[in-house]
PDB file of C-alpha atoms in Angstrom:
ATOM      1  CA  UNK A   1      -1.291 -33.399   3.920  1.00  0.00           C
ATOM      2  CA  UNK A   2      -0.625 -31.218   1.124  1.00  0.00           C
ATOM      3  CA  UNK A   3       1.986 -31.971  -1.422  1.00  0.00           C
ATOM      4  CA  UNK A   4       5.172 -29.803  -1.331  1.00  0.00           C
ATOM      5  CA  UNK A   5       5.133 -26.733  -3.857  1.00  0.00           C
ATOM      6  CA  UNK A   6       7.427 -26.625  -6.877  1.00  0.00           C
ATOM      7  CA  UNK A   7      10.153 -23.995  -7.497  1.00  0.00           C
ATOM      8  CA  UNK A   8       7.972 -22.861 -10.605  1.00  0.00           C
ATOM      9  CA  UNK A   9       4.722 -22.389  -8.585  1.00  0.00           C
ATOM     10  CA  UNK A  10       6.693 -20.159  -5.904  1.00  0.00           C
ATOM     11  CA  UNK A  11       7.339 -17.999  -8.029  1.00  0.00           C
ATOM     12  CA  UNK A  12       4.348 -17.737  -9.469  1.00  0.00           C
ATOM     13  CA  UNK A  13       2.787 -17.036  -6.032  1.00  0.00           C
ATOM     14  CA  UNK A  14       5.672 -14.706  -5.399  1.00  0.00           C
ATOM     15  CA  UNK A  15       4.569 -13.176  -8.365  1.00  0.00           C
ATOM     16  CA  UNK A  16       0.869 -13.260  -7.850  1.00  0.00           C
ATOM     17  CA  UNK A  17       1.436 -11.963  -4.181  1.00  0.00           C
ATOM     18  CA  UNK A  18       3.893  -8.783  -5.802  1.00  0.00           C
ATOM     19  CA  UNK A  19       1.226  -7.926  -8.002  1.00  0.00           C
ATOM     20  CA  UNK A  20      -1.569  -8.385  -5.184  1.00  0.00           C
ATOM     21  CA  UNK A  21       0.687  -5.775  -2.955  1.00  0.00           C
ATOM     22  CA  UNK A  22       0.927  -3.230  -6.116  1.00  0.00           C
ATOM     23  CA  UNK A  23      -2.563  -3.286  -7.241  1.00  0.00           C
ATOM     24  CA  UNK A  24      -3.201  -2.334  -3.035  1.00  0.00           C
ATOM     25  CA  UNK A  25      -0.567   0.543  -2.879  1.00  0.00           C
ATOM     26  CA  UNK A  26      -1.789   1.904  -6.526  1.00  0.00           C
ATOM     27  CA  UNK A  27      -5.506   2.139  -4.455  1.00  0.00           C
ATOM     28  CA  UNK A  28      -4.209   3.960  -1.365  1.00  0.00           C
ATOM     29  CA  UNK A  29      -2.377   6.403  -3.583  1.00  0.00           C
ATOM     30  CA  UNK A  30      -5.652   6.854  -5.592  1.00  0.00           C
ATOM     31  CA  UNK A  31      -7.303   7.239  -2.455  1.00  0.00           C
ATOM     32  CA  UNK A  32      -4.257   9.796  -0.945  1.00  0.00           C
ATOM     33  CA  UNK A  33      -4.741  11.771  -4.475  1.00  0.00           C
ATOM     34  CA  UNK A  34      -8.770  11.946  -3.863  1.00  0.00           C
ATOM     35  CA  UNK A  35      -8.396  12.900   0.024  1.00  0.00           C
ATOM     36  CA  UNK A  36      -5.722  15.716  -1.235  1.00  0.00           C
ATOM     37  CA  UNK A  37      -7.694  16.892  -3.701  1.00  0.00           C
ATOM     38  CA  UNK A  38     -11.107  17.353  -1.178  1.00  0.00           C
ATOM     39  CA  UNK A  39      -9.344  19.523   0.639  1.00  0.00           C
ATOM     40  CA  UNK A  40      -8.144  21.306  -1.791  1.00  0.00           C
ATOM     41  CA  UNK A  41     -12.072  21.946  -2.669  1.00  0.00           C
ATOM     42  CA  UNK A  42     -12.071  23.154   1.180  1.00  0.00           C
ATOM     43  CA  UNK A  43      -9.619  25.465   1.022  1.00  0.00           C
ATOM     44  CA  UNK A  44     -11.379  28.325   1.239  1.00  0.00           C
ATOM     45  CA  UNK A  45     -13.144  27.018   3.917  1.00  0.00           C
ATOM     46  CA  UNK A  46     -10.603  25.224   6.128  1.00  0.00           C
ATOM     47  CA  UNK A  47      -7.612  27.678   5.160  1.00  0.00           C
ATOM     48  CA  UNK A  48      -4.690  26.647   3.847  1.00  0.00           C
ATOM     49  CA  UNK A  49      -2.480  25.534   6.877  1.00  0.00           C
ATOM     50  CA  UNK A  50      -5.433  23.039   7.547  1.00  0.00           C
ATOM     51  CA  UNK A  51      -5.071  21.806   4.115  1.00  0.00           C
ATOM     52  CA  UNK A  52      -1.501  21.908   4.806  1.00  0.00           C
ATOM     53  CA  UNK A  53      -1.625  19.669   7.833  1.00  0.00           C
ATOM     54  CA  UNK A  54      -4.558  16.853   5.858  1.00  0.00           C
ATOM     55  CA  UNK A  55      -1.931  16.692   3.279  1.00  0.00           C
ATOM     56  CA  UNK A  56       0.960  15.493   5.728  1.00  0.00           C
ATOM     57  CA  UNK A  57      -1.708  13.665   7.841  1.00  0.00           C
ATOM     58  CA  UNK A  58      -2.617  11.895   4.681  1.00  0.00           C
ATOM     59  CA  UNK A  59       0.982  10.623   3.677  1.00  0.00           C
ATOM     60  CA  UNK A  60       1.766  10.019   6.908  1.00  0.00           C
ATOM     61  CA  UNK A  61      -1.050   7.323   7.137  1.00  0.00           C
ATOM     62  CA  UNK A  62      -0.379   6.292   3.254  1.00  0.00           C
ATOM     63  CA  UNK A  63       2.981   6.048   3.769  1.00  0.00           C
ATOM     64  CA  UNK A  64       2.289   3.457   7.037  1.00  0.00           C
ATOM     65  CA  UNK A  65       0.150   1.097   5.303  1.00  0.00           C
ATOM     66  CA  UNK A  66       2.510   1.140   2.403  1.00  0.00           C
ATOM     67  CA  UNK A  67       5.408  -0.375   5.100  1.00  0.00           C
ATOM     68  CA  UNK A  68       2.729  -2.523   6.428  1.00  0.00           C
ATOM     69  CA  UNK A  69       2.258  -4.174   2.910  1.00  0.00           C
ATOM     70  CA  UNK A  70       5.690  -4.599   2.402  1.00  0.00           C
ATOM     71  CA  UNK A  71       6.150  -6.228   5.650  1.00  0.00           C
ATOM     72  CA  UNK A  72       3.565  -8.824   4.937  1.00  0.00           C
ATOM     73  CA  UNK A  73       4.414  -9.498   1.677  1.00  0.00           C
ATOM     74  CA  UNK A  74       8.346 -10.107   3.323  1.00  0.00           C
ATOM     75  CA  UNK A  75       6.335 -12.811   5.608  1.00  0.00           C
ATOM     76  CA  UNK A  76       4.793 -14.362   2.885  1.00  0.00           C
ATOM     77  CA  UNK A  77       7.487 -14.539   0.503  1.00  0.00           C
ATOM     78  CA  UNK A  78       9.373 -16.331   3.444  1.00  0.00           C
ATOM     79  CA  UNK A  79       6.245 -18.579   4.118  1.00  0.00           C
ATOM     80  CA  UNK A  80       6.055 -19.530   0.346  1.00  0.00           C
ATOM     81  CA  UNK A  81       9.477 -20.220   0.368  1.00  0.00           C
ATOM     82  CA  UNK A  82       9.770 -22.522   3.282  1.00  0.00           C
TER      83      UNK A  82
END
């Protein structure tokens, strides 16, 4: 069996896990910002109400994943606590 974590190396994986889950939301805003700006290029092609709707679509799926990384890094907090 494994030996029982100290106080100071919680936090350190809290820590380690918080930046983990920041690094991951800083990409899928990147990725939001690229997506957003592609069909801005297709404007002229896909008219503006469909541009409209990928930009909603977009932070509707961006803002998803962002509560799914927050809800695992809850779990694991309370795992690394335990």
């Amino acid at each position: 069996t494994l030996p029982e974590l100290s106080s100071e190396r919680r936090l350190e994986l809290k820590k380690v896990l918080a930046g983990k889950a920041e690094d991951t939301k800083i990409s899928f805003r990147n990725i939001r910002r690229e997506a957003i700006d592609a069909g801005k290029k297709l404007e002229k092609t896909l008219g503006e109400d469909a541009v409209e709707r990928l930009e909603k679509e977009v932070q509707k799926l961006l803002d998803e994943k962002i509560k799914e990384i927050d809800s695992i890094v809850e779990k694991k907090e309370k795992e690394i606590t335990l």
